Tab-separated table of C-alpha atoms and ligand atoms in Angstrom:
chain	number	residue	atom	x	y	z
A	696	MET	CA	-23.787	24.534	43.390
A	697	GLU	CA	-27.502	24.007	44.505
A	698	THR	CA	-29.506	21.394	42.718
A	699	MET	CA	-33.175	20.562	42.587
A	700	ASN	CA	-32.331	17.612	44.953
A	701	THR	CA	-30.214	19.792	47.362
A	702	PHE	CA	-32.505	23.369	47.675
A	703	ASN	CA	-34.915	23.577	50.218
A	704	PHE	CA	-38.171	24.795	48.293
A	705	ALA	CA	-40.253	24.892	51.396
A	706	GLY	CA	-41.872	28.224	51.845
A	707	LYS	CA	-39.833	29.638	48.958
A	708	ARG	CA	-41.630	31.218	45.499
A	709	ALA	CA	-39.709	29.586	42.461
A	710	ILE	CA	-39.904	31.328	39.023
A	711	ILE	CA	-39.114	28.781	36.341
A	712	ARG	CA	-38.276	29.753	32.944
A	713	VAL	CA	-40.188	26.747	31.021
A	714	ASP	CA	-40.070	26.166	27.540
A	715	PHE	CA	-44.172	26.096	26.717
A	716	ASN	CA	-43.888	27.063	23.129
A	717	VAL	CA	-46.391	24.351	22.137
A	718	PRO	CA	-48.224	24.447	18.644
A	719	LEU	CA	-51.608	25.317	18.959
A	720	ASN	CA	-54.549	24.893	16.230
A	721	SER	CA	-56.958	27.609	15.366
A	722	ASN	CA	-59.044	26.935	18.384
A	723	TYR	CA	-56.022	27.313	20.644
A	724	GLU	CA	-55.852	23.849	21.777
A	725	ILE	CA	-52.306	22.097	21.969
A	726	THR	CA	-51.456	19.687	19.464
A	727	ASP	CA	-48.473	18.772	20.872
A	728	ASP	CA	-48.134	19.114	24.806
A	729	THR	CA	-44.214	17.123	24.703
A	730	ARG	CA	-42.755	20.413	26.149
A	731	ILE	CA	-45.060	21.044	28.553
A	732	ARG	CA	-45.300	16.857	29.997
A	733	ALA	CA	-41.596	17.191	30.100
A	734	ALA	CA	-41.708	20.159	32.674
A	735	ILE	CA	-44.223	18.410	34.634
A	736	PRO	CA	-41.754	16.717	37.242
A	737	THR	CA	-39.802	19.945	38.046
A	738	ILE	CA	-42.962	21.780	39.035
A	739	LYS	CA	-44.223	19.215	41.066
A	740	LYS	CA	-40.986	18.642	42.953
A	741	ILE	CA	-41.189	22.126	44.018
A	742	LEU	CA	-45.200	22.305	45.037
A	743	SER	CA	-44.353	19.030	46.862
A	744	GLU	CA	-41.662	20.066	49.102
A	745	GLY	CA	-44.119	23.322	50.077
A	746	GLY	CA	-43.024	25.813	47.727
A	747	SER	CA	-45.029	27.753	45.067
A	748	VAL	CA	-44.253	28.161	41.292
A	749	ILE	CA	-44.241	31.068	39.036
A	750	LEU	CA	-44.012	29.694	35.347
A	751	MET	CA	-42.474	31.822	32.479
A	752	SER	CA	-42.426	31.178	28.677
A	753	HIS	CA	-42.431	32.357	25.488
A	754	LEU	CA	-45.123	31.168	22.669
A	755	GLY	CA	-44.570	31.424	19.091
A	756	ARG	CA	-42.974	34.845	17.676
A	757	PRO	CA	-45.197	37.887	18.862
A	758	LYS	CA	-44.065	41.078	16.613
A	759	GLU	CA	-45.805	43.994	17.884
A	760	GLY	CA	-46.513	43.573	21.848
A	761	PRO	CA	-49.386	41.566	22.968
A	762	ALA	CA	-51.318	38.973	20.764
A	763	ASP	CA	-54.293	37.142	21.632
A	764	LYS	CA	-53.321	33.935	19.479
A	765	TYR	CA	-49.739	34.001	21.412
A	766	SER	CA	-51.423	34.497	25.272
A	767	LEU	CA	-50.181	31.771	27.736
A	768	LYS	CA	-53.823	31.734	28.844
A	769	HIS	CA	-54.578	29.219	26.600
A	770	LEU	CA	-52.570	26.772	28.294
A	771	ILE	CA	-54.129	27.005	31.362
A	772	PRO	CA	-57.010	24.425	31.147
A	773	ASP	CA	-54.423	21.692	30.101
A	774	LEU	CA	-51.623	22.983	32.848
A	775	LYS	CA	-53.990	22.265	35.401
A	776	ALA	CA	-55.202	18.958	34.295
A	777	LYS	CA	-51.447	17.876	34.481
A	778	LEU	CA	-50.490	19.467	37.586
A	779	GLY	CA	-54.060	18.748	39.185
A	780	VAL	CA	-54.076	22.287	41.274
A	781	ASP	CA	-55.612	25.496	39.966
A	782	VAL	CA	-53.158	27.546	37.846
A	783	LYS	CA	-53.799	31.483	38.420
A	784	PHE	CA	-52.644	34.042	35.633
A	785	ALA	CA	-50.796	37.006	35.353
A	786	PRO	CA	-52.290	38.721	32.382
A	787	ASP	CA	-48.849	40.894	32.148
A	788	CYS	CA	-45.751	39.440	32.949
A	789	ILE	CA	-44.544	42.482	35.064
A	790	GLY	CA	-46.198	45.294	36.939
A	791	LYS	CA	-48.342	45.635	39.659
A	792	GLU	CA	-50.778	42.542	39.085
A	793	ALA	CA	-47.968	40.459	38.427
A	794	LYS	CA	-46.506	41.433	41.671
A	795	THR	CA	-49.681	40.962	43.717
A	796	LEU	CA	-50.398	37.860	42.612
A	797	ALA	CA	-46.883	36.341	43.344
A	798	ALA	CA	-46.854	38.059	46.948
A	799	ALA	CA	-50.055	36.443	47.436
A	800	LEU	CA	-49.072	32.410	46.694
A	801	LYS	CA	-48.991	29.990	49.270
A	802	PRO	CA	-47.000	26.726	49.222
A	803	GLY	CA	-48.392	24.416	46.536
A	804	GLU	CA	-49.808	27.391	44.526
A	805	VAL	CA	-49.071	28.173	40.603
A	806	LEU	CA	-49.099	31.191	38.794
A	807	LEU	CA	-48.725	31.423	35.327
A	808	LEU	CA	-47.480	34.716	33.612
A	809	GLU	CA	-48.185	35.705	30.349
A	810	ASN	CA	-45.509	35.473	27.634
A	811	LEU	CA	-42.408	37.030	27.876
A	812	ARG	CA	-42.019	37.780	24.397
A	813	PHE	CA	-44.600	40.662	24.623
A	814	TYR	CA	-42.129	42.715	25.734
A	815	LYS	CA	-39.091	43.396	23.338
A	816	GLU	CA	-36.923	43.371	26.469
A	817	GLU	CA	-37.080	39.673	26.925
A	818	GLU	CA	-35.054	38.864	23.431
A	819	LYS	CA	-32.930	42.299	24.256
A	820	GLY	CA	-31.610	40.415	27.427
A	821	ASP	CA	-32.557	43.828	28.724
A	822	SER	CA	-31.387	43.817	32.798
A	823	ALA	CA	-34.016	46.354	33.953
A	824	PHE	CA	-36.532	43.909	32.341
A	825	ALA	CA	-34.929	40.736	34.073
A	826	GLU	CA	-35.031	42.628	37.719
A	827	LYS	CA	-38.530	43.102	37.526
A	828	LEU	CA	-39.207	39.390	36.460
A	829	ALA	CA	-36.718	38.074	39.459
A	830	SER	CA	-38.526	40.496	41.972
A	831	LEU	CA	-41.403	37.944	41.852
A	832	ALA	CA	-39.468	35.071	43.676
A	833	ASP	CA	-37.061	33.608	45.793
A	834	VAL	CA	-34.775	31.355	43.781
A	835	TYR	CA	-34.498	30.986	40.154
A	836	VAL	CA	-35.183	27.683	38.070
A	837	ASN	CA	-34.261	27.072	34.192
A	838	ASP	CA	-35.744	24.274	32.481
A	839	ALA	CA	-35.727	25.637	29.021
A	840	PHE	CA	-33.232	23.641	27.477
A	841	GLY	CA	-34.223	24.772	24.082
A	842	THR	CA	-33.713	28.491	24.805
A	843	ALA	CA	-30.180	27.997	26.354
A	844	HIS	CA	-28.362	29.181	23.703
A	845	ARG	CA	-30.315	32.634	23.709
A	846	ALA	CA	-28.691	35.229	26.393
A	847	HIS	CA	-32.345	36.909	26.331
A	848	ALA	CA	-33.674	38.084	30.101
A	849	SER	CA	-35.588	35.043	31.010
A	850	THR	CA	-33.137	32.464	30.077
A	851	THR	CA	-29.462	33.987	31.152
A	852	VAL	CA	-29.563	37.604	32.327
A	853	ILE	CA	-32.167	36.750	35.381
A	854	ALA	CA	-29.644	34.557	37.090
A	855	GLN	CA	-27.455	37.438	38.410
A	856	PHE	CA	-29.965	38.764	40.624
A	857	PHE	CA	-30.496	34.843	42.705
A	858	PRO	CA	-26.414	34.442	43.502
A	859	GLY	CA	-26.396	31.233	44.940
A	860	LYS	CA	-30.327	30.862	44.315
A	861	SER	CA	-29.836	29.591	40.582
A	862	LEU	CA	-30.408	26.487	39.770
A	863	PHE	CA	-31.316	24.178	36.872
A	864	GLY	CA	-34.335	22.098	36.541
A	865	TYR	CA	-34.479	18.643	35.547
A	866	ILE	CA	-35.193	19.103	32.102
A	867	MET	CA	-31.920	20.710	31.894
A	868	ASP	CA	-29.836	18.429	34.071
A	869	ASN	CA	-30.717	15.773	31.774
A	870	GLU	CA	-29.631	17.590	29.034
A	871	ILE	CA	-26.509	18.795	29.965
A	872	SER	CA	-25.514	15.283	31.932
A	873	SER	CA	-26.145	13.552	28.567
A	874	ILE	CA	-24.405	15.811	26.003
A	875	ASP	CA	-21.601	15.870	28.509
A	876	LYS	CA	-21.451	12.246	28.314
A	877	VAL	CA	-20.744	12.540	24.846
A	878	MET	CA	-19.022	16.032	24.484
A	879	ARG	CA	-16.865	15.923	27.320
A	880	ASP	CA	-16.339	12.407	28.680
A	881	PRO	CA	-17.156	9.993	25.783
A	882	LYS	CA	-16.334	5.805	26.098
A	883	LYS	CA	-14.402	4.876	23.259
A	884	PRO	CA	-14.772	4.084	20.729
A	885	PHE	CA	-16.921	7.270	19.890
A	886	THR	CA	-18.902	7.389	16.832
A	887	ALA	CA	-20.718	10.558	15.391
A	888	ILE	CA	-23.271	10.010	12.633
A	889	LEU	CA	-23.863	13.347	10.587
A	890	GLY	CA	-26.718	13.310	7.945
A	891	GLY	CA	-29.822	16.042	6.667
A	892	ALA	CA	-29.156	18.395	3.537
A	893	LYS	CA	-26.595	20.713	3.825
A	894	VAL	CA	-22.843	20.528	4.666
A	895	SER	CA	-22.945	24.570	5.095
A	896	THR	CA	-25.110	24.140	8.271
A	897	LYS	CA	-23.012	21.257	9.971
A	898	ILE	CA	-19.598	22.374	9.106
A	899	THR	CA	-18.559	23.632	12.557
A	900	ILE	CA	-20.122	20.881	14.159
A	901	ILE	CA	-18.110	18.332	11.620
A	902	GLU	CA	-14.645	20.482	12.623
A	903	ASN	CA	-15.173	20.220	16.474
A	904	LEU	CA	-16.137	16.605	16.682
A	905	LEU	CA	-12.919	15.925	14.607
A	906	ASP	CA	-11.332	16.555	17.877
A	907	LYS	CA	-13.206	14.229	19.845
A	908	VAL	CA	-14.878	11.051	17.506
A	909	ASP	CA	-12.768	7.833	16.396
A	910	ASN	CA	-14.972	7.750	13.807
A	911	LEU	CA	-17.444	10.122	11.606
A	912	ILE	CA	-20.205	8.792	9.506
A	913	ILE	CA	-21.594	11.130	6.803
A	914	GLY	CA	-25.090	10.281	5.060
A	915	GLY	CA	-27.874	12.433	3.449
A	916	GLY	CA	-27.393	14.996	1.249
A	917	MET	CA	-24.531	16.296	2.511
A	918	THR	CA	-22.599	13.407	1.024
A	919	TYR	CA	-22.516	14.445	-2.490
A	920	THR	CA	-20.668	17.709	-1.642
A	921	PHE	CA	-18.117	15.185	-0.538
A	922	ILE	CA	-18.428	12.880	-3.260
A	923	LYS	CA	-17.881	15.889	-5.816
A	924	ALA	CA	-14.670	16.732	-3.690
A	925	MET	CA	-13.069	13.428	-4.598
A	926	GLY	CA	-13.957	13.730	-7.926
A	927	GLY	CA	-16.939	11.545	-8.213
A	928	LYS	CA	-20.416	11.354	-10.923
A	929	ILE	CA	-23.261	12.755	-8.390
A	930	GLY	CA	-25.795	13.340	-11.268
A	931	SER	CA	-28.558	16.295	-10.013
A	932	SER	CA	-27.859	14.974	-6.348
A	933	LEU	CA	-27.980	17.774	-3.919
A	934	VAL	CA	-24.434	19.720	-3.994
A	935	GLU	CA	-23.084	23.132	-2.186
A	936	GLU	CA	-20.682	23.951	-5.288
A	937	ASP	CA	-19.294	26.831	-2.577
A	938	PHE	CA	-18.430	24.000	0.107
A	939	VAL	CA	-16.513	21.535	-1.846
A	940	GLU	CA	-12.907	22.816	-0.913
A	941	MET	CA	-14.069	23.081	2.282
A	942	ALA	CA	-15.525	19.320	2.183
A	943	LYS	CA	-11.776	18.534	1.271
A	944	LYS	CA	-10.186	20.165	3.909
A	945	VAL	CA	-12.255	18.290	6.170
A	946	MET	CA	-11.356	14.807	4.408
A	947	ASP	CA	-7.481	16.073	5.073
A	948	ILE	CA	-8.101	17.161	8.547
A	949	ALA	CA	-9.416	13.919	9.278
A	950	LYS	CA	-6.919	11.884	8.006
A	951	GLU	CA	-4.189	13.873	9.743
A	952	LYS	CA	-6.140	13.428	13.301
A	953	GLY	CA	-6.676	9.754	12.769
A	954	VAL	CA	-10.522	9.856	12.555
A	955	ASN	CA	-11.726	7.297	10.388
A	956	PHE	CA	-14.379	9.352	8.018
A	957	TYR	CA	-16.897	7.078	6.346
A	958	LEU	CA	-19.015	8.224	3.321
A	959	PRO	CA	-21.686	5.873	1.882
A	960	ILE	CA	-20.099	3.386	-1.057
A	961	ASP	CA	-23.993	2.951	-2.453
A	962	GLY	CA	-26.784	4.759	-2.920
A	963	VAL	CA	-30.604	4.614	-4.075
A	964	ASN	CA	-31.298	7.342	-6.642
A	965	ALA	CA	-34.173	8.853	-8.276
A	966	ASP	CA	-35.054	10.196	-11.426
A	967	LYS	CA	-37.011	13.317	-9.689
A	968	PHE	CA	-37.817	14.405	-5.974
A	969	ASP	CA	-40.831	12.403	-5.662
A	970	ASN	CA	-41.681	9.270	-3.569
A	971	GLU	CA	-42.965	7.852	-6.961
A	972	ALA	CA	-40.110	8.307	-8.912
A	973	ALA	CA	-38.202	5.730	-10.921
A	974	THR	CA	-35.378	4.271	-8.669
A	975	SER	CA	-31.875	2.779	-9.551
A	976	ILE	CA	-28.947	1.715	-7.245
A	977	SER	CA	-25.284	2.502	-7.930
A	978	PRO	CA	-21.997	3.205	-6.545
A	979	ILE	CA	-22.396	6.767	-4.532
A	980	ASP	CA	-19.796	8.375	-6.646
A	981	GLN	CA	-21.386	6.945	-10.091
A	982	VAL	CA	-24.687	8.564	-10.053
A	983	PRO	CA	-25.908	8.599	-13.805
A	984	ASP	CA	-26.742	11.986	-15.619
A	985	GLY	CA	-30.250	13.435	-14.516
A	986	TRP	CA	-30.580	11.017	-11.694
A	987	MET	CA	-30.593	12.064	-7.697
A	988	GLY	CA	-29.071	9.970	-4.678
A	989	LEU	CA	-31.910	10.232	-2.340
A	990	ASP	CA	-30.790	7.362	0.464
A	991	ILE	CA	-28.142	5.658	1.287
A	992	ALA	CA	-28.357	1.676	0.017
A	993	GLU	CA	-27.524	-1.807	1.447
A	994	GLY	CA	-23.732	-1.626	0.965
A	995	SER	CA	-23.636	1.446	3.041
A	996	ILE	CA	-26.185	0.409	5.558
A	997	LYS	CA	-24.129	-2.709	6.200
A	998	LYS	CA	-20.878	-0.865	6.578
A	999	PHE	CA	-22.387	1.851	8.727
A	1000	SER	CA	-23.889	-0.779	11.341
A	1001	GLY	CA	-20.799	-2.321	11.569
A	1002	VAL	CA	-18.885	0.606	12.507
A	1003	ILE	CA	-22.005	1.593	15.122
A	1004	GLU	CA	-22.217	-1.692	16.753
A	1005	ASN	CA	-18.678	-1.833	17.875
A	1006	SER	CA	-19.151	1.752	19.369
A	1007	LYS	CA	-19.398	2.649	22.944
A	1008	THR	CA	-20.279	6.481	22.405
A	1009	ILE	CA	-23.009	7.256	19.537
A	1010	LEU	CA	-24.335	11.079	18.550
A	1011	TRP	CA	-26.585	11.310	15.698
A	1012	ASN	CA	-27.836	14.010	14.077
A	1013	GLY	CA	-29.744	14.513	10.561
A	1014	PRO	CA	-31.273	11.390	8.121
A	1015	MET	CA	-29.519	9.486	5.932
A	1016	GLY	CA	-31.979	10.096	3.089
A	1017	VAL	CA	-35.426	11.854	2.593
A	1018	PHE	CA	-37.170	9.926	5.120
A	1019	GLU	CA	-40.085	11.795	4.901
A	1020	MET	CA	-40.760	9.826	1.690
A	1021	PRO	CA	-41.539	5.907	2.416
A	1022	ASN	CA	-39.789	4.992	-0.659
A	1023	PHE	CA	-36.537	6.638	0.610
A	1024	GLN	CA	-36.137	6.068	4.567
A	1025	LYS	CA	-34.641	2.650	4.754
A	1026	GLY	CA	-31.511	3.958	5.102
A	1027	THR	CA	-32.480	6.356	8.041
A	1028	VAL	CA	-34.582	3.586	9.699
A	1029	GLU	CA	-31.715	0.908	9.461
A	1030	ILE	CA	-28.893	3.134	11.073
A	1031	ALA	CA	-31.717	4.193	14.089
A	1032	LYS	CA	-31.814	-0.113	14.334
A	1033	ALA	CA	-27.980	-0.183	14.510
A	1034	ILE	CA	-28.052	2.216	17.125
A	1035	ALA	CA	-30.637	0.782	19.211
A	1036	ARG	CA	-28.919	-2.253	18.992
A	1037	ALA	CA	-25.583	-0.583	20.013
A	1038	THR	CA	-27.488	0.533	22.812
A	1039	ALA	CA	-28.832	-2.613	23.824
A	1040	LYS	CA	-25.193	-3.565	24.480
A	1041	GLY	CA	-24.244	-0.710	26.493
A	1042	ALA	CA	-23.454	1.931	24.415
A	1043	PHE	CA	-24.872	5.385	25.038
A	1044	SER	CA	-26.401	7.081	22.748
A	1045	LEU	CA	-27.640	10.670	22.163
A	1046	VAL	CA	-30.008	11.626	19.124
A	1047	GLY	CA	-30.587	15.254	18.583
A	1048	GLY	CA	-31.376	18.239	16.628
A	1049	GLY	CA	-34.439	18.615	14.609
A	1050	ASP	CA	-34.682	15.727	11.849
A	1051	SER	CA	-32.860	12.768	13.425
A	1052	VAL	CA	-35.806	13.348	16.727
A	1053	ALA	CA	-38.749	13.129	14.177
A	1054	ALA	CA	-37.233	10.291	12.371
A	1055	ILE	CA	-36.980	8.397	15.462
A	1056	ASN	CA	-40.343	9.337	16.796
A	1057	GLN	CA	-41.774	8.634	13.341
A	1058	PHE	CA	-39.810	4.919	13.801
A	1059	ASN	CA	-41.649	4.453	17.612
A	1060	MET	CA	-37.730	4.107	18.676
A	1061	ALA	CA	-37.180	7.110	21.171
A	1062	ASP	CA	-37.440	4.317	23.623
A	1063	LYS	CA	-34.414	2.229	22.139
A	1064	VAL	CA	-31.744	4.958	22.149
A	1065	SER	CA	-30.307	5.981	25.405
A	1066	TYR	CA	-31.164	10.172	25.512
A	1067	VAL	CA	-33.197	12.089	22.791
A	1068	SER	CA	-32.177	15.554	22.978
A	1069	THR	CA	-35.623	17.975	23.329
A	1070	GLY	CA	-33.009	21.075	21.934
A	1071	GLY	CA	-32.890	21.549	18.306
A	1072	GLY	CA	-30.500	24.747	17.896
A	1073	ALA	CA	-29.254	24.612	21.541
A	1074	LEU	CA	-27.951	21.141	21.211
A	1075	LEU	CA	-26.218	21.753	17.748
A	1076	GLU	CA	-24.865	25.005	19.170
A	1077	TYR	CA	-23.500	22.799	22.215
A	1078	ILE	CA	-22.169	20.208	19.599
A	1079	GLU	CA	-20.237	23.002	17.757
A	1080	GLY	CA	-18.467	23.660	21.082
A	1081	GLN	CA	-19.963	26.723	22.153
A	1082	VAL	CA	-20.617	27.843	25.631
A	1083	LEU	CA	-24.241	28.265	26.077
A	1084	PRO	CA	-25.123	31.458	27.674
A	1085	GLY	CA	-28.358	30.172	29.779
A	1086	ILE	CA	-26.153	27.370	31.011
A	1087	LYS	CA	-23.166	29.247	31.980
A	1088	ALA	CA	-25.373	32.149	33.786
A	1089	VAL	CA	-26.070	29.209	36.172
A	1090	ARG	CA	-23.375	27.304	36.608
A	1091	GLY	CA	-20.375	29.389	35.708
A	1092	PHE	CA	-19.192	27.721	32.834
B	1160	AMP	P1	-31.000	18.918	7.840
B	1160	AMP	O1	-32.115	20.055	8.339
B	1160	AMP	O2	-29.782	19.665	7.291
B	1160	AMP	O3	-30.991	17.948	9.125
B	1160	AMP	O4	-31.972	18.288	6.746
B	1160	AMP	C1	-32.852	17.505	6.964
B	1160	AMP	C2	-33.336	17.012	5.519
B	1160	AMP	O5	-32.336	16.515	4.757
B	1160	AMP	C3	-34.607	16.112	5.668
B	1160	AMP	O6	-35.866	16.809	5.008
B	1160	AMP	C4	-34.044	15.138	4.707
B	1160	AMP	O7	-35.431	14.966	3.708
B	1160	AMP	C5	-33.162	15.795	3.731
B	1160	AMP	N1	-32.410	15.029	2.898
B	1160	AMP	C6	-31.356	14.072	3.456
B	1160	AMP	N2	-31.131	13.389	2.540
B	1160	AMP	C7	-31.268	13.589	1.478
B	1160	AMP	C8	-30.779	13.956	-0.504
B	1160	AMP	N3	-30.181	12.882	-0.288
B	1160	AMP	N4	-31.291	14.484	-0.870
B	1160	AMP	C9	-31.973	15.517	-0.259
B	1160	AMP	N5	-32.436	16.092	0.947
B	1160	AMP	C10	-31.978	14.743	1.424
């Protein structure tokens, strides 16, 4: 399979599926440019080799065709500044003008296409639409991990029109090799730490991980469904009654498979869901009536940290408590620190999926772990054991 480093881009037009779905304020200024910054190395590499680049992306969720607020034209000044070259713009991602502009590209030039989702064919994975996009270029590069779990025209279907000339950009490559290090070839002991609000959204992940991990640590709101399943007192803590039976089953499977299943032993309780609430500490299975557990306490932090620091591979998804409230963030901070210490000792640590990424960034610790994934839903589906269509389309599995 061709890669960014083997393919000769000289004189070729590369169409790159990037993820430029960035937040804009009411003046159409970019408020977080992380995704654009991340895509720059792939673009620059192709330009520096004498290729030209056609960029395609979605932005927001336009419902009824074109809408100014979702136009990718708002990104042009920022892109120009980051790339240091002019950026041409096709106000329609397919059609005559896009074709003419693409055909006229010279080595080192960049063309940005208008929002792909102005066509409903994009999300439908329409083959004719994908073929029209494909007709603009000589080679296809997928660098949008955040949409790799969607079989859309530009993320998946288009690859078939570039036999032997479909490849991953640097973001995709990094994501895939990092996740594969964890999910396919983990150094042992392998510890997964799962937190966040609900068991229901993580149950498939837990089931899949039970075949791979040595240790499974559970924290956050989902703890209490497990504690209830074991007959503990959880007060008014978050619980999913419909999943209590499932929680029991999961613990039985963990036992059968010889996975060490760790639940918190103590928690910080609050008398209301508020940063200023009165707090108390109790064993995790003795939350007083009217109180709710909002963070893990010292005993749990100590126990979890010991397991984490003895691990060689670590996967972390989901906070240990309501980390958005300063008074209930200590558990999440301390677990992040334990992961950082394990990483410093040589473990490979992958953090990903929504709120744990927000947490690690909030604590300024992103550079203390091995890899922070950019793809929320895509990462979670990968960890669930699903084959992502955007990855399969390029590498065949
Ligand atoms: P998720 O999207 O499922 O990863 O859940 C993340 C959310 O879970 C965050 O907003 C946390 O505030 C919340 N959370 C974590 N621990 C608790 C808890 N003990 N009670 C209620 N919410 C929690």
